[in-house]
Every structure is written in C-alpha cells, then in structure tokens.
Amino acid sequence: MEMKNVYKSLNEQKLYYEQELTRKKNVLKDTKEERKNITIKKIHGELYYYAQCKRAGKVNSQYLGPVIPGTIADIEEKQNKIECLTEEIKELEWNIESLEKMMEYYKKREKKEPVMNNFSFEVYWKDEITARVYVKKKKVIVSRYTENPGKQLFASKEMTRFQLGKIMEMRCWEKGRPDINEILNHLGLSEYNPYEIVRKTHGVSYNDFIWFRFPGEKLTSKDVLVR
C-alpha cells in the first residue's frame, strides 16, 4: 500500500505540473510576441537597437531605434517575461518527464512486489468466533471453532492461497459490476484485490452475520455489520 501511495502522490504532482504547463503556454501565447535578442549595431558612427530572431533558419533583424536610455524598456520587459516563461516551460516539461519515469519505475516495482507471505485474521458470526486463519506463504491453516454450516465459511482445516482468495472474493462485490471502479475509489483502492477489499469492508454481507477481524482492530459486530 505504501508503494501505491507514492505512485498516487507522483501522479498528483504530475497532474499539477501539466496544468501549470498548459497555463504558462497560454500566457506565452497571449503575449503575441516571439523570443528575440536585443543587440546594438554601430552604423556610420551611430548606435542603434535591433531585435533579432530566427525564422526558417535565417536571422531576421528588426530596427528598434537609436540607443537612448529607457527607449526600449517596454520591449525589454516583454522579452524578459518571454524568457522567464520559456525557461519555466522547459523546467515543467523536464519535471513531467522525470515524474513519468519515476511512475513507470514504481509500476514495475509494484508488479514485482511480493504478496504478503504471513498474516492472520479471525472470522466471526456476530460476536462468536468461528475460525482463526493463519496464512504462511502458500499454505493456509484454519482453526475452526464451530461446525455450524450457517456460521462457518471454511469446509476444511487446510487450503491453498488460491482457495482462500476465492473465499474472500465471495465476500466482495462482483468484479464486473458497472460501478466497481467508483466503489474501489471510495475505499481508496486502485485495483480489484479481494484481500485489500475485505481489509476495508471486513467481509460483511447483507446475507449473513459473518465478518472478519484483522490484527490490532478493536471491533465488535456492532461496529461492522450492516444489518
């Protein structure tokens, strides 16, 4: 989950930079002026200001006037603004590119991130414990405290993680329902993962009084059951 939070934070930062990039490009466009270099040329012993820019690979010069203090202040101010915006746009583009590389790295890391090897949880029917489940790597061991089929989720004392995953999936919403992404987003999840879902919902259902308690939780049935 920590890695997912980092990825989410990077994505939020990227979206912010993209918004800023669009805004600054629009500001630059609204200046209706191109980037120019101010130069001074000496002609027949007199000094003159010229603005130079490149178009189609050729340098074009625009006469601004004789060199007199302050005469090109407005042009200088506008060109300075263009210069700053251009540099800020370059920096934002670089930041976005860097974030995209970092996000790609975290996506690859997340795919390689191993599932939790060892964990445990308890299963209750109302406030009556019906099972305690121990997951040890690929093996799942169940201590059952009732044989009542209406209260007991587990038919055997041992199973595979795949089988446990299917049982957990039965305590979740259907993966194919139209609003599943909205539900996951509400839970703070980015993907359909039965284990992560039941950690949030405690595996409750309108059809029974079964629920899961995970280590460290000070809960009773009144805190989690929906009916």
PDB file of C-alpha atoms in Angstrom, residues 5 47 82 88 110 181 189:
ATOM      1  CA  ASN A   5       0.549   5.916  -2.068  1.00  0.00           C
ATOM      2  CA  LEU A  47      24.474  53.191 -32.245  1.00  0.00           C
ATOM      3  CA  ILE A  82       9.014  35.692 -22.569  1.00  0.00           C
ATOM      4  CA  GLU A  88       9.671  27.810 -16.762  1.00  0.00           C
ATOM      5  CA  GLU A 110       4.615  -2.873  -7.855  1.00  0.00           C
ATOM      6  CA  ASN A 181     -14.297   1.488 -10.061  1.00  0.00           C
ATOM      7  CA  LEU A 189      -8.169   1.324  -3.718  1.00  0.00           C
TER       8      LEU A 189
END
